[in-house]
Amino acid sequence: MGANPAPLDPNNAHSYCHTADGTPVDPFDMIVAATIGHVRHVVLDSAGVVLNMGRKQRLFTGALRDAVMMHSKRCTHPGCSVPADHCQADHMLPWANAGPTNSINGDPQCGHHNRWKTSGYTTRRDPKGHWHHYRPDNTELGWRSQTNAAEQIFPMPAAS
């Protein structure tokens, strides 16, 4: 195995293509697959809901869109009351910045607030499932920003 394998010659009888488990693949089929095909991984949860389709899928569709819309009953932007079923499934880490199309990276945002990202606004979800929204200068929007500031001044005591 070298870093620069020799080009595949489908006319060479000694060319041998195979899958990871050793199943033979016709060299012509391999060239076609390498040219126009792709290998896609799909991650499902125990109920068969699609969680991750890799980087090939750009949009949240089907069960994956449903999973994103289940994160909130409304647009996740502070103070917005647009119902989730009228929102867009949005990439928190934008697709253009290598953001994956999976339920972990998705949130429902109305069209108005989704477009704010073009001005540098971002959305994140913390490990407890709380939404956080940041201005382009990285200051937090909404009531959580005051809560987080208070916690920095008066830290919560550790649970015993």
GROMACS .gro file of N, CA, C and O in nm, residues 77-154:
model
  312
   77HIS      N    1  -3.493   3.087   1.798
   77HIS     CA    2  -3.443   3.221   1.827
   77HIS      C    3  -3.519   3.282   1.945
   77HIS      O    4  -3.641   3.268   1.954
   78PRO      N    5  -3.451   3.349   2.038
   78PRO     CA    6  -3.517   3.405   2.156
   78PRO      C    7  -3.632   3.498   2.120
   78PRO      O    8  -3.615   3.588   2.038
   79GLY      N    9  -3.748   3.472   2.178
   79GLY     CA   10  -3.864   3.557   2.158
   79GLY      C   11  -3.945   3.530   2.033
   79GLY      O   12  -4.050   3.589   2.014
   80CYS      N   13  -3.899   3.443   1.946
   80CYS     CA   14  -3.971   3.414   1.823
   80CYS      C   15  -4.075   3.305   1.851
   80CYS      O   16  -4.045   3.205   1.915
   81SER      N   17  -4.196   3.325   1.802
   81SER     CA   18  -4.303   3.230   1.829
   81SER      C   19  -4.350   3.155   1.705
   81SER      O   20  -4.455   3.092   1.707
   82VAL      N   21  -4.274   3.159   1.597
   82VAL     CA   22  -4.312   3.086   1.475
   82VAL      C   23  -4.306   2.937   1.506
   82VAL      O   24  -4.203   2.887   1.552
   83PRO      N   25  -4.417   2.863   1.485
   83PRO     CA   26  -4.418   2.718   1.514
   83PRO      C   27  -4.313   2.644   1.431
   83PRO      O   28  -4.284   2.681   1.316
   84ALA      N   29  -4.257   2.539   1.488
   84ALA     CA   30  -4.152   2.461   1.420
   84ALA      C   31  -4.198   2.410   1.284
   84ALA      O   32  -4.120   2.405   1.190
   85ASP      N   33  -4.327   2.374   1.272
   85ASP     CA   34  -4.371   2.320   1.143
   85ASP      C   35  -4.379   2.427   1.035
   85ASP      O   36  -4.400   2.396   0.918
   86HIS      N   37  -4.356   2.554   1.071
   86HIS     CA   38  -4.346   2.662   0.973
   86HIS      C   39  -4.202   2.712   0.960
   86HIS      O   40  -4.177   2.817   0.901
   87CYS      N   41  -4.109   2.639   1.019
   87CYS     CA   42  -3.968   2.678   1.018
   87CYS      C   43  -3.888   2.599   0.916
   87CYS      O   44  -3.937   2.500   0.860
   88GLN      N   45  -3.766   2.640   0.898
   88GLN     CA   46  -3.670   2.569   0.814
   88GLN      C   47  -3.579   2.486   0.903
   88GLN      O   48  -3.545   2.529   1.013
   89ALA      N   49  -3.542   2.368   0.857
   89ALA     CA   50  -3.442   2.289   0.928
   89ALA      C   51  -3.307   2.351   0.892
   89ALA      O   52  -3.268   2.352   0.776
   90ASP      N   53  -3.239   2.403   0.992
   90ASP     CA   54  -3.120   2.485   0.972
   90ASP      C   55  -2.995   2.414   1.022
   90ASP      O   56  -3.001   2.341   1.121
   91HIS      N   57  -2.883   2.433   0.954
   91HIS     CA   58  -2.754   2.384   1.003
   91HIS      C   59  -2.701   2.484   1.105
   91HIS      O   60  -2.683   2.601   1.071
   92MET      N   61  -2.673   2.442   1.228
   92MET     CA   62  -2.612   2.533   1.325
   92MET      C   63  -2.469   2.566   1.282
   92MET      O   64  -2.431   2.683   1.279
   93LEU      N   65  -2.389   2.464   1.252
   93LEU     CA   66  -2.259   2.486   1.188
   93LEU      C   67  -2.289   2.478   1.038
   93LEU      O   68  -2.328   2.371   0.989
   94PRO      N   69  -2.279   2.588   0.966
   94PRO     CA   70  -2.324   2.590   0.826
   94PRO      C   71  -2.260   2.483   0.739
   94PRO      O   72  -2.144   2.444   0.760
   95TRP      N   73  -2.336   2.436   0.644
   95TRP     CA   74  -2.290   2.337   0.546
   95TRP      C   75  -2.161   2.387   0.479
   95TRP      O   76  -2.067   2.310   0.462
   96ALA      N   77  -2.156   2.514   0.446
   96ALA     CA   78  -2.039   2.571   0.379
   96ALA      C   79  -1.914   2.565   0.466
   96ALA      O   80  -1.803   2.571   0.415
   97ASN      N   81  -1.932   2.553   0.597
   97ASN     CA   82  -1.818   2.542   0.690
   97ASN      C   83  -1.801   2.398   0.737
   97ASN      O   84  -1.757   2.374   0.849
   98ALA      N   85  -1.837   2.302   0.653
   98ALA     CA   86  -1.824   2.158   0.679
   98ALA      C   87  -1.920   2.109   0.786
   98ALA      O   88  -1.896   2.007   0.850
   99GLY      N   89  -2.031   2.182   0.806
   99GLY     CA   90  -2.131   2.137   0.901
   99GLY      C   91  -2.205   2.015   0.849
   99GLY      O   92  -2.252   2.016   0.735
  100PRO      N   93  -2.215   1.910   0.929
  100PRO     CA   94  -2.282   1.789   0.882
  100PRO      C   95  -2.434   1.807   0.877
  100PRO      O   96  -2.490   1.890   0.950
  101THR      N   97  -2.498   1.731   0.791
  101THR     CA   98  -2.643   1.729   0.786
  101THR      C   99  -2.688   1.614   0.874
  101THR      O  100  -2.708   1.502   0.829
  102ASN      N  101  -2.697   1.641   1.004
  102ASN     CA  102  -2.745   1.541   1.099
  102ASN      C  103  -2.828   1.611   1.205
  102ASN      O  104  -2.825   1.733   1.217
  103SER      N  105  -2.904   1.534   1.281
  103SER     CA  106  -2.996   1.595   1.376
  103SER      C  107  -2.924   1.673   1.486
  103SER      O  108  -2.977   1.769   1.540
  104ILE      N  109  -2.803   1.634   1.518
  104ILE     CA  110  -2.727   1.705   1.622
  104ILE      C  111  -2.690   1.846   1.576
  104ILE      O  112  -2.684   1.938   1.656
  105ASN      N  113  -2.669   1.864   1.448
  105ASN     CA  114  -2.629   1.994   1.394
  105ASN      C  115  -2.749   2.072   1.339
  105ASN      O  116  -2.732   2.171   1.271
  106GLY      N  117  -2.870   2.028   1.368
  106GLY     CA  118  -2.987   2.096   1.314
  106GLY      C  119  -3.072   2.162   1.420
  106GLY      O  120  -3.077   2.118   1.534
  107ASP      N  121  -3.138   2.270   1.379
  107ASP     CA  122  -3.237   2.334   1.465
  107ASP      C  123  -3.342   2.400   1.378
  107ASP      O  124  -3.314   2.440   1.266
  108PRO      N  125  -3.466   2.408   1.429
  108PRO     CA  126  -3.570   2.476   1.353
  108PRO      C  127  -3.558   2.627   1.369
  108PRO      O  128  -3.553   2.678   1.482
  109GLN      N  129  -3.548   2.699   1.259
  109GLN     CA  130  -3.547   2.845   1.263
  109GLN      C  131  -3.638   2.897   1.153
  109GLN      O  132  -3.639   2.843   1.041
  110CYS      N  133  -3.712   3.002   1.185
  110CYS     CA  134  -3.797   3.065   1.084
  110CYS      C  135  -3.705   3.124   0.976
  110CYS      O  136  -3.585   3.145   1.000
  111GLY      N  137  -3.759   3.148   0.860
  111GLY     CA  138  -3.678   3.201   0.750
  111GLY      C  139  -3.606   3.330   0.786
  111GLY      O  140  -3.489   3.350   0.751
  112HIS      N  141  -3.674   3.418   0.859
  112HIS     CA  142  -3.616   3.547   0.898
  112HIS      C  143  -3.490   3.526   0.983
  112HIS      O  144  -3.384   3.582   0.954
  113HIS      N  145  -3.500   3.444   1.086
  113HIS     CA  146  -3.385   3.423   1.175
  113HIS      C  147  -3.279   3.333   1.113
  113HIS      O  148  -3.160   3.349   1.143
  114ASN      N  149  -3.318   3.244   1.026
  114ASN     CA  150  -3.220   3.161   0.956
  114ASN      C  151  -3.128   3.249   0.871
  114ASN      O  152  -3.008   3.225   0.863
  115ARG      N  153  -3.182   3.351   0.809
  115ARG     CA  154  -3.102   3.441   0.724
  115ARG      C  155  -3.007   3.529   0.804
  115ARG      O  156  -2.913   3.585   0.749
  116TRP      N  157  -3.027   3.541   0.936
  116TRP     CA  158  -2.936   3.621   1.018
  116TRP      C  159  -2.795   3.566   1.015
  116TRP      O  160  -2.699   3.638   1.040
  117LYS      N  161  -2.780   3.437   0.986
  117LYS     CA  162  -2.646   3.379   0.983
  117LYS      C  163  -2.556   3.444   0.879
  117LYS      O  164  -2.435   3.447   0.895
  118THR      N  165  -2.618   3.496   0.773
  118THR     CA  166  -2.536   3.562   0.671
  118THR      C  167  -2.472   3.689   0.726
  118THR      O  168  -2.377   3.741   0.668
  119SER      N  169  -2.523   3.738   0.839
  119SER     CA  170  -2.465   3.856   0.904
  119SER      C  171  -2.374   3.818   1.021
  119SER      O  172  -2.332   3.905   1.097
  120GLY      N  173  -2.351   3.689   1.041
  120GLY     CA  174  -2.258   3.646   1.145
  120GLY      C  175  -2.320   3.595   1.273
  120GLY      O  176  -2.249   3.561   1.367
  121TYR      N  177  -2.454   3.588   1.281
  121TYR     CA  178  -2.519   3.535   1.402
  121TYR      C  179  -2.507   3.383   1.402
  121TYR      O  180  -2.510   3.320   1.296
  122THR      N  181  -2.492   3.323   1.519
  122THR     CA  182  -2.479   3.178   1.530
  122THR      C  183  -2.570   3.124   1.640
  122THR      O  184  -2.610   3.197   1.730
  123THR      N  185  -2.600   2.995   1.630
  123THR     CA  186  -2.682   2.926   1.728
  123THR      C  187  -2.606   2.802   1.773
  123THR      O  188  -2.544   2.733   1.692
  124ARG      N  189  -2.611   2.774   1.902
  124ARG     CA  190  -2.550   2.653   1.958
  124ARG      C  191  -2.644   2.595   2.061
  124ARG      O  192  -2.727   2.665   2.119
  125ARG      N  193  -2.631   2.467   2.087
  125ARG     CA  194  -2.708   2.400   2.192
  125ARG      C  195  -2.609   2.342   2.292
  125ARG      O  196  -2.513   2.275   2.253
  126ASP      N  197  -2.630   2.369   2.420
  126ASP     CA  198  -2.537   2.319   2.521
  126ASP      C  199  -2.570   2.174   2.556
  126ASP      O  200  -2.671   2.120   2.510
  127PRO      N  201  -2.486   2.108   2.633
  127PRO     CA  202  -2.509   1.966   2.667
  127PRO      C  203  -2.642   1.940   2.739
  127PRO      O  204  -2.693   1.828   2.737
  128LYS      N  205  -2.699   2.043   2.801
  128LYS     CA  206  -2.828   2.026   2.868
  128LYS      C  207  -2.946   2.046   2.773
  128LYS      O  208  -3.061   2.038   2.814
  129GLY      N  209  -2.918   2.078   2.646
  129GLY     CA  210  -3.024   2.096   2.547
  129GLY      C  211  -3.075   2.239   2.536
  129GLY      O  212  -3.171   2.264   2.465
  130HIS      N  213  -3.011   2.335   2.605
  130HIS     CA  214  -3.054   2.475   2.599
  130HIS      C  215  -2.993   2.543   2.477
  130HIS      O  216  -2.876   2.522   2.445
  131TRP      N  217  -3.073   2.626   2.411
  131TRP     CA  218  -3.029   2.698   2.292
  131TRP      C  219  -2.957   2.826   2.333
  131TRP      O  220  -3.000   2.896   2.424
  132HIS      N  221  -2.851   2.860   2.262
  132HIS     CA  222  -2.776   2.983   2.285
  132HIS      C  223  -2.755   3.049   2.148
  132HIS      O  224  -2.719   2.982   2.051
  133HIS      N  225  -2.776   3.180   2.144
  133HIS     CA  226  -2.765   3.256   2.020
  133HIS      C  227  -2.664   3.367   2.041
  133HIS      O  228  -2.667   3.436   2.144
  134TYR      N  229  -2.575   3.384   1.943
  134TYR     CA  230  -2.465   3.479   1.958
  134TYR      C  231  -2.464   3.580   1.844
  134TYR      O  232  -2.488   3.545   1.728
  135ARG      N  233  -2.435   3.704   1.881
  135ARG     CA  234  -2.417   3.811   1.784
  135ARG      C  235  -2.283   3.790   1.712
  135ARG      O  236  -2.200   3.713   1.757
  136PRO      N  237  -2.259   3.865   1.604
  136PRO     CA  238  -2.131   3.854   1.534
  136PRO      C  239  -2.010   3.882   1.624
  136PRO      O  240  -1.902   3.828   1.601
  137ASP      N  241  -2.027   3.965   1.730
  137ASP     CA  242  -1.914   3.993   1.820
  137ASP      C  243  -1.901   3.886   1.930
  137ASP      O  244  -1.826   3.902   2.024
  138ASN      N  245  -1.979   3.778   1.918
  138ASN     CA  246  -1.978   3.662   2.008
  138ASN      C  247  -2.040   3.689   2.145
  138ASN      O  248  -2.019   3.613   2.238
  139THR      N  249  -2.117   3.798   2.159
  139THR     CA  250  -2.194   3.818   2.281
  139THR      C  251  -2.326   3.746   2.265
  139THR      O  252  -2.381   3.736   2.155
  140GLU      N  253  -2.378   3.694   2.376
  140GLU     CA  254  -2.498   3.612   2.370
  140GLU      C  255  -2.625   3.697   2.370
  140GLU      O  256  -2.635   3.797   2.440
  141LEU      N  257  -2.723   3.653   2.290
  141LEU     CA  258  -2.855   3.716   2.284
  141LEU      C  259  -2.949   3.650   2.385
  141LEU      O  260  -2.933   3.533   2.418
  142GLY      N  261  -3.049   3.723   2.430
  142GLY     CA  262  -3.157   3.662   2.505
  142GLY      C  263  -3.134   3.651   2.654
  142GLY      O  264  -3.030   3.688   2.708
  143TRP      N  265  -3.235   3.595   2.721
  143TRP     CA  266  -3.233   3.588   2.867
  143TRP      C  267  -3.125   3.495   2.920
  143TRP      O  268  -3.077   3.514   3.029
  144ARG      N  269  -3.082   3.395   2.843
  144ARG     CA  270  -2.977   3.305   2.891
  144ARG      C  271  -2.845   3.380   2.910
  144ARG      O  272  -2.764   3.342   2.991
  145SER      N  273  -2.826   3.487   2.832
  145SER     CA  274  -2.702   3.562   2.846
  145SER      C  275  -2.692   3.624   2.985
  145SER      O  276  -2.587   3.623   3.046
  146GLN      N  277  -2.805   3.675   3.040
  146GLN     CA  278  -2.804   3.729   3.175
  146GLN      C  279  -2.785   3.617   3.277
  146GLN      O  280  -2.714   3.632   3.376
  147THR      N  281  -2.847   3.501   3.253
  147THR     CA  282  -2.832   3.386   3.343
  147THR      C  283  -2.687   3.341   3.347
  147THR      O  284  -2.631   3.317   3.454
  148ASN      N  285  -2.624   3.330   3.229
  148ASN     CA  286  -2.485   3.285   3.223
  148ASN      C  287  -2.392   3.386   3.291
  148ASN      O  288  -2.298   3.349   3.360
  149ALA      N  289  -2.420   3.516   3.274
  149ALA     CA  290  -2.338   3.618   3.339
  149ALA      C  291  -2.351   3.607   3.491
  149ALA      O  292  -2.253   3.616   3.563
  150ALA      N  293  -2.474   3.586   3.540
  150ALA     CA  294  -2.496   3.571   3.684
  150ALA      C  295  -2.426   3.448   3.738
  150ALA      O  296  -2.370   3.450   3.848
  151GLU      N  297  -2.426   3.338   3.661
  151GLU     CA  298  -2.359   3.217   3.706
  151GLU      C  299  -2.208   3.235   3.714
  151GLU      O  300  -2.141   3.174   3.795
  152GLN      N  301  -2.154   3.322   3.631
  152GLN     CA  302  -2.010   3.349   3.637
  152GLN      C  303  -1.975   3.430   3.762
  152GLN      O  304  -1.871   3.410   3.822
  153ILE      N  305  -2.066   3.520   3.801
  153ILE     CA  306  -2.042   3.601   3.921
  153ILE      C  307  -2.074   3.522   4.047
  153ILE      O  308  -2.001   3.525   4.145
  154PHE      N  309  -2.186   3.450   4.044
  154PHE     CA  310  -2.231   3.369   4.158
  154PHE      C  311  -2.242   3.224   4.114
  154PHE      O  312  -2.350   3.177   4.083
   0.00000   0.00000   0.00000
